[in-house]
Amino acid sequence: MEAFALVLAIPLFGALLLALWGHRNFAPELNAAVSFSTFLASAWLTEGIISDGPLLIWNDLFFIDPLNVFLVALTAFVGFTTSLFSRPYMRIERDHGKMTPNRMRLYHSMYQLFNCMMLVALTSNNVGVLWVAMEAATLTTVLLVSVYRTAASLEAAWKYFILCGVGIAQALLGTILLYLAAERAIGGGDGALLWTHLATAKAQLDPDILSIAFVFLLLGYGTKVGLVPVHNWLPDAHAEGPTPISAVLSGLLLNVALYAVLRCKVLADGALQNGLPGKMMIAFGLLSVVASAFFLSRQKDVKRMFAYSSIEHMGLMTFAFGLGGPIANFAGLLHMTVHSLIKSAIFFAVGHATQQAKTQLMEGIRGLIKVSPTVGWGLMLGALAILGMPPFGVFASEFLILTTAMRDLPWATPFLLLALGVAFAAIFARVQSMVFGETEAKPLKHPPALLPVFVHLGLGLMLGLYIPPYLVNWYQEAARMIGG
């Protein structure tokens, strides 16, 4: 219980501290220290759940099990490494005049509050509190996306707010319908909104109400996941906000929204017993993979290109979880892990590359291998990893997803292969030009600190070659909980 209290209290307290001192010279270090403390607390919590099993605390308001504690640890780790990358990056943005002291204060405080809200959403046992936390995370990221106060960033933040506001409203309607079904089965009151109570009584929930509720929940939270056709906010938010925010949006927030969909799928599967929730997820996932792959080939902005790559990979995860079963669920969880690590590493490298070139247009970024070899190799290796080249972990998870699709849904396999091939060609050709293209720029005197990039890439490589036994057991238990 102490570890869990620290997981939520540290980022909340850090947000308050940074609201006061977020403009000071030591604020980036304070932000990193708070994030590191949150990561240590999450590691302590994870160790306790692995050794002692699921935990219900504070009058059943919060529930931690192998499924969400794995995401808590991943969220805290990527939040910490992103705060390390943010230190030099945001200082350069301030030196370039993009950030004022007040904007730095807003950025640092909202960064910690955003992490706190994601952790609340992951650990809440109450579907109503989950919805509130997701809405709070949306509001904090709206402020972070618009922090530059340019016309483009304000437009992107407004689009993000409107589209995700519509999505979260649909999720609220789905939550209300879920409560209506629970009230008929287990009675009203707060207990009708608790995951643990709903999971126990899922077979008794009204299937007609649950089928409608899941449609709204999938569309609502699917907007936050970035599923096509409710994805339009995501490329703009990634392109116009600070690059550290692009990293945590792609690496973390999309996972939290997909986690909410998975919890809802478990309830709907238990009530409907007809496989409809999985079929809907397969349809949205496959559409997202195919559509985003072709959108990739039209992009000129490097951050928008990798934003569409995130849509592609979230679609692939949704497809895997829609297939269900132990192998597909295992593959979806593995893909969620490696995508978070690799995509955030890519955005770290992209952030340094765009600062050096003073543009996000790919035609203006050339010869990174000459200008800064660490940035060039970081971006090149990250691109190869996210495109599924062996022996990186993305290859292992995509191989499992494709082979499961060949067995259970053979007609979908050609579409997946076509989309993955188009995405590979689109990204590889552009990244190769950015890294190895001709340039007259001089090499940087001091190479940027890219430790987070290569730590993430190293972990992504390790998960392709060897998954530690405790992590395998973790994935297997979480996969059994998702079912399908």
Tab-separated table of C-alpha atoms in Angstrom, residues 1-457:
chain	number	residue	atom	x	y	z
A	1	MET	CA	0.000	0.000	0.000
A	2	GLU	CA	2.863	2.399	0.785
A	3	ALA	CA	4.409	1.814	-2.642
A	4	PHE	CA	1.133	2.525	-4.406
A	5	ALA	CA	0.554	5.692	-2.393
A	6	LEU	CA	3.991	6.908	-3.461
A	7	VAL	CA	3.303	6.103	-7.128
A	8	LEU	CA	0.417	8.579	-7.129
A	9	ALA	CA	1.644	11.055	-4.525
A	10	ILE	CA	5.114	11.721	-5.970
A	11	PRO	CA	4.024	13.064	-9.389
A	12	LEU	CA	1.148	15.006	-7.812
A	13	PHE	CA	3.484	16.619	-5.289
A	14	GLY	CA	6.015	17.177	-8.073
A	15	ALA	CA	3.364	18.999	-10.122
A	16	LEU	CA	2.721	21.337	-7.184
A	17	LEU	CA	6.432	21.993	-6.675
A	18	LEU	CA	7.003	22.680	-10.357
A	19	ALA	CA	3.971	24.970	-10.474
A	20	LEU	CA	5.966	27.135	-8.049
A	21	TRP	CA	9.522	26.601	-9.310
A	22	GLY	CA	9.089	25.241	-12.835
A	23	HIS	CA	10.654	28.380	-14.320
A	24	ARG	CA	13.883	28.186	-12.304
A	25	ASN	CA	17.172	26.972	-13.779
A	26	PHE	CA	17.052	23.784	-11.711
A	27	ALA	CA	13.485	22.913	-12.812
A	28	PRO	CA	14.519	20.357	-15.505
A	29	GLU	CA	16.618	18.511	-12.914
A	30	LEU	CA	13.752	18.644	-10.400
A	31	ASN	CA	11.392	17.285	-13.056
A	32	ALA	CA	13.792	14.403	-13.748
A	33	ALA	CA	14.258	13.707	-10.014
A	34	VAL	CA	10.502	13.513	-9.453
A	35	SER	CA	10.116	11.196	-12.452
A	36	PHE	CA	12.936	8.966	-11.197
A	37	SER	CA	11.314	8.774	-7.762
A	38	THR	CA	8.027	7.742	-9.396
A	39	PHE	CA	9.853	5.028	-11.328
A	40	LEU	CA	11.452	3.672	-8.119
A	41	ALA	CA	8.042	3.612	-6.415
A	42	SER	CA	6.537	1.773	-9.412
A	43	ALA	CA	9.346	-0.802	-9.278
A	44	TRP	CA	8.619	-1.342	-5.577
A	45	LEU	CA	4.897	-1.727	-6.358
A	46	THR	CA	5.630	-4.150	-9.192
A	47	GLU	CA	7.807	-6.326	-6.975
A	48	GLY	CA	5.003	-6.498	-4.423
A	49	ILE	CA	2.363	-7.491	-6.982
A	50	ILE	CA	4.611	-10.175	-8.488
A	51	SER	CA	5.348	-11.703	-5.083
A	52	ASP	CA	1.988	-11.205	-3.303
A	53	GLY	CA	-0.601	-11.062	-6.082
A	54	PRO	CA	-3.315	-8.481	-6.935
A	55	LEU	CA	-4.001	-5.649	-4.505
A	56	LEU	CA	-7.267	-3.898	-3.591
A	57	ILE	CA	-6.872	-0.756	-1.489
A	58	TRP	CA	-8.670	2.327	-0.204
A	59	ASN	CA	-12.169	0.859	0.007
A	60	ASP	CA	-11.705	-0.950	-3.301
A	61	LEU	CA	-11.208	2.353	-5.124
A	62	PHE	CA	-7.903	1.197	-6.634
A	63	PHE	CA	-6.992	-2.239	-7.974
A	64	ILE	CA	-3.562	-3.409	-9.106
A	65	ASP	CA	-3.043	-6.713	-10.919
A	66	PRO	CA	-0.470	-8.126	-13.379
A	67	LEU	CA	-2.136	-6.369	-16.334
A	68	ASN	CA	-2.068	-2.811	-15.079
A	69	VAL	CA	1.061	-2.989	-12.923
A	70	PHE	CA	3.046	-3.881	-16.047
A	71	LEU	CA	1.725	-0.689	-17.660
A	72	VAL	CA	2.408	1.322	-14.496
A	73	ALA	CA	6.065	0.261	-14.585
A	74	LEU	CA	6.332	0.996	-18.319
A	75	THR	CA	4.676	4.404	-17.893
A	76	ALA	CA	6.941	5.408	-15.023
A	77	PHE	CA	10.079	4.247	-16.851
A	78	VAL	CA	9.344	6.061	-20.123
A	79	GLY	CA	8.193	9.102	-18.147
A	80	PHE	CA	11.587	9.151	-16.414
A	81	THR	CA	13.704	8.702	-19.544
A	82	THR	CA	11.644	11.343	-21.361
A	83	SER	CA	12.302	13.785	-18.522
A	84	LEU	CA	16.050	13.160	-19.031
A	85	PHE	CA	15.729	13.929	-22.738
A	86	SER	CA	13.578	16.956	-21.895
A	87	ARG	CA	16.345	18.619	-19.864
A	88	PRO	CA	18.647	19.693	-22.727
A	89	TYR	CA	15.867	19.839	-25.298
A	90	MET	CA	13.661	22.348	-23.467
A	91	ARG	CA	16.660	24.468	-22.456
A	92	ILE	CA	17.549	24.820	-26.144
A	93	GLU	CA	13.926	25.711	-26.910
A	94	ARG	CA	14.123	28.391	-24.221
A	95	ASP	CA	17.397	29.722	-25.638
A	96	HIS	CA	15.766	29.898	-29.082
A	97	GLY	CA	12.994	32.053	-27.639
A	98	LYS	CA	10.211	29.488	-27.969
A	99	MET	CA	9.774	29.103	-24.204
A	100	THR	CA	9.314	31.892	-21.676
A	101	PRO	CA	9.675	31.378	-17.891
A	102	ASN	CA	5.896	31.073	-17.501
A	103	ARG	CA	5.705	28.520	-20.308
A	104	MET	CA	8.519	26.517	-18.709
A	105	ARG	CA	6.603	26.508	-15.441
A	106	LEU	CA	3.449	25.345	-17.234
A	107	TYR	CA	5.359	22.680	-19.152
A	108	HIS	CA	7.053	21.124	-16.124
A	109	SER	CA	4.014	21.169	-13.833
A	110	MET	CA	1.669	19.772	-16.498
A	111	TYR	CA	4.213	17.078	-17.384
A	112	GLN	CA	4.033	15.700	-13.847
A	113	LEU	CA	0.253	16.107	-13.608
A	114	PHE	CA	-0.096	14.277	-16.915
A	115	ASN	CA	1.956	11.363	-15.543
A	116	CYS	CA	-0.129	11.346	-12.380
A	117	MET	CA	-3.421	11.199	-14.287
A	118	MET	CA	-2.192	8.328	-16.454
A	119	LEU	CA	-1.218	6.373	-13.343
A	120	VAL	CA	-4.619	7.076	-11.758
A	121	ALA	CA	-6.372	5.868	-14.925
A	122	LEU	CA	-4.297	2.673	-14.972
A	123	THR	CA	-4.850	1.753	-11.330
A	124	SER	CA	-8.436	2.900	-10.756
A	125	ASN	CA	-10.930	0.160	-9.913
A	126	ASN	CA	-13.829	2.515	-10.666
A	127	VAL	CA	-14.870	3.026	-14.288
A	128	GLY	CA	-16.095	6.512	-13.429
A	129	VAL	CA	-12.750	7.518	-11.940
A	130	LEU	CA	-11.045	6.022	-15.000
A	131	TRP	CA	-13.121	8.311	-17.213
A	132	VAL	CA	-12.311	11.356	-15.054
A	133	ALA	CA	-8.579	10.561	-15.126
A	134	MET	CA	-8.618	10.158	-18.920
A	135	GLU	CA	-10.368	13.520	-19.269
A	136	ALA	CA	-7.833	15.134	-16.928
A	137	ALA	CA	-4.973	13.637	-18.951
A	138	THR	CA	-6.570	15.096	-22.084
A	139	LEU	CA	-6.767	18.575	-20.562
A	140	THR	CA	-3.155	18.517	-19.383
A	141	THR	CA	-1.903	17.436	-22.808
A	142	VAL	CA	-3.973	20.151	-24.490
A	143	LEU	CA	-1.986	22.673	-22.450
A	144	LEU	CA	1.280	20.911	-23.297
A	145	VAL	CA	0.576	20.748	-27.038
A	146	SER	CA	-0.237	24.476	-27.112
A	147	VAL	CA	2.695	25.561	-24.930
A	148	TYR	CA	4.559	27.268	-27.814
A	149	ARG	CA	1.540	29.550	-28.393
A	150	THR	CA	2.037	29.627	-32.155
A	151	ALA	CA	-0.953	29.659	-34.503
A	152	ALA	CA	-0.219	26.070	-35.570
A	153	SER	CA	0.174	24.760	-31.993
A	154	LEU	CA	-3.030	26.475	-30.850
A	155	GLU	CA	-4.908	25.019	-33.816
A	156	ALA	CA	-3.534	21.545	-33.061
A	157	ALA	CA	-4.464	21.863	-29.375
A	158	TRP	CA	-7.963	23.044	-30.266
A	159	LYS	CA	-8.468	20.139	-32.686
A	160	TYR	CA	-7.143	17.760	-30.037
A	161	PHE	CA	-9.496	19.197	-27.420
A	162	ILE	CA	-12.583	19.079	-29.650
A	163	LEU	CA	-12.058	15.614	-31.146
A	164	CYS	CA	-10.952	13.965	-27.917
A	165	GLY	CA	-13.740	15.827	-26.094
A	166	VAL	CA	-16.273	14.256	-28.446
A	167	GLY	CA	-14.580	10.889	-27.947
A	168	ILE	CA	-14.514	11.122	-24.183
A	169	ALA	CA	-18.203	12.124	-24.227
A	170	GLN	CA	-18.979	8.888	-26.063
A	171	ALA	CA	-16.941	7.009	-23.474
A	172	LEU	CA	-19.037	8.685	-20.758
A	173	LEU	CA	-22.233	7.493	-22.432
A	174	GLY	CA	-20.785	3.998	-22.632
A	175	THR	CA	-19.878	4.178	-18.924
A	176	ILE	CA	-23.442	5.226	-18.066
A	177	LEU	CA	-24.835	2.297	-20.051
A	178	LEU	CA	-22.378	-0.016	-18.313
A	179	TYR	CA	-23.652	1.232	-14.959
A	180	LEU	CA	-27.235	0.640	-16.109
A	181	ALA	CA	-26.422	-2.969	-16.965
A	182	ALA	CA	-24.582	-3.446	-13.658
A	183	GLU	CA	-27.422	-1.905	-11.646
A	184	ARG	CA	-29.805	-4.534	-12.964
A	185	ALA	CA	-27.423	-7.386	-12.201
A	186	ILE	CA	-25.681	-6.462	-8.929
A	187	GLY	CA	-27.580	-3.441	-7.633
A	188	GLY	CA	-26.804	0.254	-7.674
A	189	GLY	CA	-24.356	2.327	-5.693
A	190	ASP	CA	-20.609	2.681	-6.015
A	191	GLY	CA	-20.143	-1.077	-6.304
A	192	ALA	CA	-21.784	-1.089	-9.715
A	193	LEU	CA	-18.855	0.925	-11.093
A	194	LEU	CA	-16.030	-1.235	-9.708
A	195	TRP	CA	-14.088	-3.387	-12.175
A	196	THR	CA	-13.718	-6.198	-9.659
A	197	HIS	CA	-17.486	-6.372	-9.053
A	198	LEU	CA	-18.282	-6.074	-12.759
A	199	ALA	CA	-15.767	-8.777	-13.700
A	200	THR	CA	-17.279	-11.182	-11.159
A	201	ALA	CA	-20.812	-10.585	-12.477
A	202	LYS	CA	-19.995	-10.118	-16.181
A	203	ALA	CA	-21.997	-13.182	-17.246
A	204	GLN	CA	-25.092	-11.662	-15.592
A	205	LEU	CA	-24.875	-8.290	-17.354
A	206	ASP	CA	-27.581	-7.543	-19.926
A	207	PRO	CA	-26.036	-8.426	-23.325
A	208	ASP	CA	-28.214	-5.941	-25.243
A	209	ILE	CA	-27.090	-3.036	-23.073
A	210	LEU	CA	-23.465	-4.231	-23.044
A	211	SER	CA	-23.318	-4.460	-26.832
A	212	ILE	CA	-24.394	-0.805	-27.152
A	213	ALA	CA	-22.139	0.256	-24.258
A	214	PHE	CA	-19.082	-1.364	-25.843
A	215	VAL	CA	-19.671	0.440	-29.146
A	216	PHE	CA	-19.545	3.797	-27.363
A	217	LEU	CA	-16.627	2.781	-25.156
A	218	LEU	CA	-14.612	1.528	-28.136
A	219	LEU	CA	-15.294	4.682	-30.159
A	220	GLY	CA	-14.724	6.935	-27.153
A	221	TYR	CA	-11.494	5.492	-25.847
A	222	GLY	CA	-10.534	4.504	-29.403
A	223	THR	CA	-10.356	8.215	-30.202
A	224	LYS	CA	-7.610	8.498	-27.586
A	225	VAL	CA	-5.937	5.366	-28.987
A	226	GLY	CA	-5.831	7.047	-32.403
A	227	LEU	CA	-7.833	4.448	-34.300
A	228	VAL	CA	-8.962	5.333	-37.817
A	229	PRO	CA	-11.321	7.109	-38.556
A	230	VAL	CA	-11.199	8.988	-35.213
A	231	HIS	CA	-7.463	9.659	-35.421
A	232	ASN	CA	-7.310	13.161	-36.910
A	233	TRP	CA	-6.075	14.907	-33.761
A	234	LEU	CA	-2.986	12.755	-33.358
A	235	PRO	CA	-0.709	13.862	-36.250
A	236	ASP	CA	-1.292	17.562	-35.515
A	237	ALA	CA	-0.699	17.154	-31.774
A	238	HIS	CA	2.555	15.305	-32.399
A	239	ALA	CA	3.783	17.750	-35.008
A	240	GLU	CA	3.086	21.005	-33.151
A	241	GLY	CA	3.783	20.172	-29.498
A	242	PRO	CA	7.225	19.851	-27.884
A	243	THR	CA	8.997	16.663	-28.903
A	244	PRO	CA	9.091	15.225	-25.334
A	245	ILE	CA	5.293	15.425	-25.356
A	246	SER	CA	5.198	13.599	-28.693
A	247	ALA	CA	7.248	10.852	-27.039
A	248	VAL	CA	4.903	10.397	-24.071
A	249	LEU	CA	1.779	10.723	-26.209
A	250	SER	CA	2.919	7.919	-28.526
A	251	GLY	CA	4.680	5.854	-25.898
A	252	LEU	CA	2.263	6.159	-22.983
A	253	LEU	CA	-1.116	7.864	-23.403
A	254	LEU	CA	-2.175	5.674	-26.323
A	255	ASN	CA	-1.402	2.599	-24.184
A	256	VAL	CA	-3.563	3.883	-21.332
A	257	ALA	CA	-6.523	4.407	-23.667
A	258	LEU	CA	-6.067	0.920	-25.154
A	259	TYR	CA	-5.922	-0.492	-21.624
A	260	ALA	CA	-9.371	1.036	-20.959
A	261	VAL	CA	-10.684	-0.632	-24.125
A	262	LEU	CA	-9.264	-3.995	-23.008
A	263	ARG	CA	-10.950	-3.810	-19.611
A	264	CYS	CA	-14.252	-3.052	-21.355
A	265	LYS	CA	-13.707	-5.919	-23.805
A	266	VAL	CA	-13.327	-8.400	-20.938
A	267	LEU	CA	-16.740	-7.368	-19.579
A	268	ALA	CA	-18.408	-7.351	-23.000
A	269	ASP	CA	-17.001	-10.786	-23.896
A	270	GLY	CA	-18.361	-12.209	-20.649
A	271	ALA	CA	-21.815	-10.755	-21.216
A	272	LEU	CA	-22.226	-11.318	-24.976
A	273	GLN	CA	-20.484	-14.675	-25.488
A	274	ASN	CA	-20.561	-14.134	-29.276
A	275	GLY	CA	-17.145	-12.662	-30.066
A	276	LEU	CA	-18.598	-9.335	-31.245
A	277	PRO	CA	-16.197	-7.121	-29.220
A	278	GLY	CA	-13.200	-8.911	-30.708
A	279	LYS	CA	-14.581	-8.616	-34.237
A	280	MET	CA	-15.105	-4.877	-33.784
A	281	MET	CA	-11.543	-4.461	-32.530
A	282	ILE	CA	-10.234	-6.491	-35.472
A	283	ALA	CA	-12.119	-4.234	-37.902
A	284	PHE	CA	-10.912	-0.962	-36.353
A	285	GLY	CA	-7.392	-2.304	-35.925
A	286	LEU	CA	-7.065	-3.556	-39.501
A	287	LEU	CA	-8.502	-0.312	-40.904
A	288	SER	CA	-6.029	1.698	-38.818
A	289	VAL	CA	-3.035	-0.349	-39.979
A	290	VAL	CA	-3.928	-0.143	-43.666
A	291	ALA	CA	-5.037	3.510	-43.772
A	292	SER	CA	-2.102	4.844	-41.742
A	293	ALA	CA	0.407	2.958	-43.902
A	294	PHE	CA	-0.798	4.796	-46.993
A	295	PHE	CA	-0.963	8.125	-45.152
A	296	LEU	CA	2.714	7.621	-44.276
A	297	SER	CA	3.798	7.878	-47.888
A	298	ARG	CA	2.330	11.399	-48.204
A	299	GLN	CA	4.032	13.031	-45.212
A	300	LYS	CA	6.659	15.771	-45.425
A	301	ASP	CA	6.951	16.562	-41.696
A	302	VAL	CA	9.073	14.011	-39.810
A	303	LYS	CA	7.018	14.183	-36.610
A	304	ARG	CA	3.762	13.752	-38.526
A	305	MET	CA	5.247	10.735	-40.284
A	306	PHE	CA	6.072	9.004	-37.015
A	307	ALA	CA	2.670	10.034	-35.636
A	308	TYR	CA	1.041	8.029	-38.424
A	309	SER	CA	3.440	5.223	-37.570
A	310	SER	CA	1.998	5.283	-34.040
A	311	ILE	CA	-1.521	4.966	-35.475
A	312	GLU	CA	-0.334	1.968	-37.485
A	313	HIS	CA	1.144	0.218	-34.465
A	314	MET	CA	-1.813	0.971	-32.184
A	315	GLY	CA	-4.009	-0.515	-34.892
A	316	LEU	CA	-1.816	-3.618	-34.949
A	317	MET	CA	-2.150	-3.988	-31.166
A	318	THR	CA	-5.925	-3.514	-31.366
A	319	PHE	CA	-6.060	-6.155	-34.095
A	320	ALA	CA	-4.037	-8.573	-31.942
A	321	PHE	CA	-6.225	-8.088	-28.878
A	322	GLY	CA	-9.289	-8.468	-31.089
A	323	LEU	CA	-8.011	-11.864	-32.237
A	324	GLY	CA	-7.664	-12.831	-28.579
A	325	GLY	CA	-6.264	-16.045	-27.219
A	326	PRO	CA	-3.000	-16.593	-25.342
A	327	ILE	CA	-0.620	-16.067	-28.288
A	328	ALA	CA	-2.256	-12.973	-29.805
A	329	ASN	CA	-2.698	-11.336	-26.401
A	330	PHE	CA	0.919	-12.126	-25.509
A	331	ALA	CA	2.020	-10.611	-28.816
A	332	GLY	CA	-0.131	-7.523	-28.230
A	333	LEU	CA	1.402	-6.936	-24.802
A	334	LEU	CA	4.919	-7.462	-26.133
A	335	HIS	CA	4.213	-5.088	-29.012
A	336	MET	CA	2.854	-2.506	-26.579
A	337	THR	CA	6.115	-2.666	-24.630
A	338	VAL	CA	8.534	-2.481	-27.534
A	339	HIS	CA	6.522	0.181	-29.355
A	340	SER	CA	6.606	2.428	-26.267
A	341	LEU	CA	10.356	2.001	-25.946
A	342	ILE	CA	11.290	2.304	-29.629
A	343	LYS	CA	8.869	5.072	-30.621
A	344	SER	CA	9.886	7.296	-27.700
A	345	ALA	CA	13.552	6.704	-28.638
A	346	ILE	CA	12.772	7.760	-32.209
A	347	PHE	CA	11.163	10.980	-31.024
A	348	PHE	CA	14.202	11.685	-28.824
A	349	ALA	CA	16.456	11.408	-31.885
A	350	VAL	CA	14.014	13.361	-34.059
A	351	GLY	CA	13.914	16.133	-31.459
A	352	HIS	CA	17.667	16.669	-31.656
A	353	ALA	CA	17.648	16.366	-35.461
A	354	THR	CA	14.948	19.013	-35.911
A	355	GLN	CA	16.676	21.372	-33.476
A	356	GLN	CA	19.931	21.074	-35.421
A	357	ALA	CA	18.261	21.561	-38.811
A	358	LYS	CA	15.809	24.206	-37.479
A	359	THR	CA	13.011	22.536	-39.434
A	360	GLN	CA	10.686	19.544	-39.168
A	361	LEU	CA	10.432	19.154	-42.938
A	362	MET	CA	12.302	16.039	-43.980
A	363	GLU	CA	13.710	17.654	-47.114
A	364	GLY	CA	15.564	20.110	-44.875
A	365	ILE	CA	17.131	17.405	-42.684
A	366	ARG	CA	20.118	15.783	-44.381
A	367	GLY	CA	23.447	14.202	-43.486
A	368	LEU	CA	22.749	13.495	-39.818
A	369	ILE	CA	25.482	10.858	-39.830
A	370	LYS	CA	27.965	13.646	-40.593
A	371	VAL	CA	26.464	16.421	-38.467
A	372	SER	CA	25.948	14.212	-35.398
A	373	PRO	CA	26.705	10.494	-35.705
A	374	THR	CA	24.894	9.633	-32.462
A	375	VAL	CA	21.682	11.292	-33.659
A	376	GLY	CA	22.053	9.729	-37.119
A	377	TRP	CA	22.597	6.210	-35.850
A	378	GLY	CA	19.936	6.634	-33.179
A	379	LEU	CA	17.349	7.615	-35.783
A	380	MET	CA	18.444	4.937	-38.266
A	381	LEU	CA	18.421	2.112	-35.720
A	382	GLY	CA	15.135	3.342	-34.260
A	383	ALA	CA	13.522	3.378	-37.707
A	384	LEU	CA	14.771	-0.144	-38.481
A	385	ALA	CA	13.505	-1.327	-35.098
A	386	ILE	CA	10.013	0.165	-35.468
A	387	LEU	CA	9.761	-1.231	-39.008
A	388	GLY	CA	10.122	-4.735	-37.625
A	389	MET	CA	13.647	-5.616	-38.708
A	390	PRO	CA	15.076	-8.580	-36.798
A	391	PRO	CA	16.354	-9.047	-34.195
A	392	PHE	CA	14.454	-6.155	-32.552
A	393	GLY	CA	11.412	-6.894	-30.402
A	394	VAL	CA	8.944	-5.420	-32.913
A	395	PHE	CA	9.871	-8.229	-35.309
A	396	ALA	CA	9.070	-10.861	-32.672
A	397	SER	CA	5.683	-9.355	-31.773
A	398	GLU	CA	4.682	-8.731	-35.402
A	399	PHE	CA	5.720	-12.285	-36.327
A	400	LEU	CA	3.458	-13.684	-33.604
A	401	ILE	CA	0.567	-11.470	-34.673
A	402	LEU	CA	0.926	-12.385	-38.358
A	403	THR	CA	1.235	-16.122	-37.745
A	404	THR	CA	-1.816	-16.049	-35.467
A	405	ALA	CA	-3.729	-14.123	-38.138
A	406	MET	CA	-2.702	-16.726	-40.746
A	407	ARG	CA	-4.204	-19.423	-38.558
A	408	ASP	CA	-7.333	-17.704	-37.247
A	409	LEU	CA	-8.114	-15.015	-39.840
A	410	PRO	CA	-6.260	-15.851	-43.075
A	411	TRP	CA	-8.125	-13.318	-45.245
A	412	ALA	CA	-6.712	-10.430	-43.157
A	413	THR	CA	-3.068	-11.501	-43.520
A	414	PRO	CA	-2.505	-10.080	-47.053
A	415	PHE	CA	-3.840	-6.691	-45.927
A	416	LEU	CA	-1.479	-6.671	-42.948
A	417	LEU	CA	1.508	-7.675	-45.090
A	418	LEU	CA	0.678	-5.043	-47.710
A	419	ALA	CA	0.345	-2.310	-45.075
A	420	LEU	CA	3.564	-3.289	-43.334
A	421	GLY	CA	5.391	-3.319	-46.671
A	422	VAL	CA	4.108	0.135	-47.649
A	423	ALA	CA	5.026	1.519	-44.223
A	424	PHE	CA	8.507	0.021	-44.471
A	425	ALA	CA	9.138	1.576	-47.882
A	426	ALA	CA	7.758	4.989	-46.868
A	427	ILE	CA	9.692	5.351	-43.617
A	428	PHE	CA	12.958	3.698	-44.673
A	429	ALA	CA	13.362	5.810	-47.809
A	430	ARG	CA	12.850	9.063	-45.898
A	431	VAL	CA	14.994	8.165	-42.903
A	432	GLN	CA	17.814	6.952	-45.145
A	433	SER	CA	17.878	10.357	-46.890
A	434	MET	CA	17.835	12.223	-43.594
A	435	VAL	CA	20.681	10.164	-42.149
A	436	PHE	CA	22.943	9.575	-45.168
A	437	GLY	CA	21.953	12.393	-47.540
A	438	GLU	CA	24.412	15.016	-48.730
A	439	THR	CA	24.841	18.097	-46.551
A	440	GLU	CA	27.173	21.051	-46.245
A	441	ALA	CA	26.523	21.438	-42.533
A	442	LYS	CA	29.510	21.129	-40.215
A	443	PRO	CA	29.716	18.461	-37.509
A	444	LEU	CA	28.581	19.511	-34.054
A	445	LYS	CA	31.409	20.292	-31.653
A	446	HIS	CA	29.625	18.595	-28.757
A	447	PRO	CA	27.452	15.538	-29.457
A	448	PRO	CA	24.021	15.646	-27.764
A	449	ALA	CA	23.333	13.395	-24.792
A	450	LEU	CA	21.409	10.486	-26.244
A	451	LEU	CA	21.640	7.953	-23.429
A	452	PRO	CA	17.809	7.523	-23.289
A	453	VAL	CA	17.758	6.723	-27.019
A	454	PHE	CA	20.263	3.906	-26.817
A	455	VAL	CA	18.897	2.560	-23.523
A	456	HIS	CA	15.465	2.221	-25.159
A	457	LEU	CA	16.917	0.705	-28.319
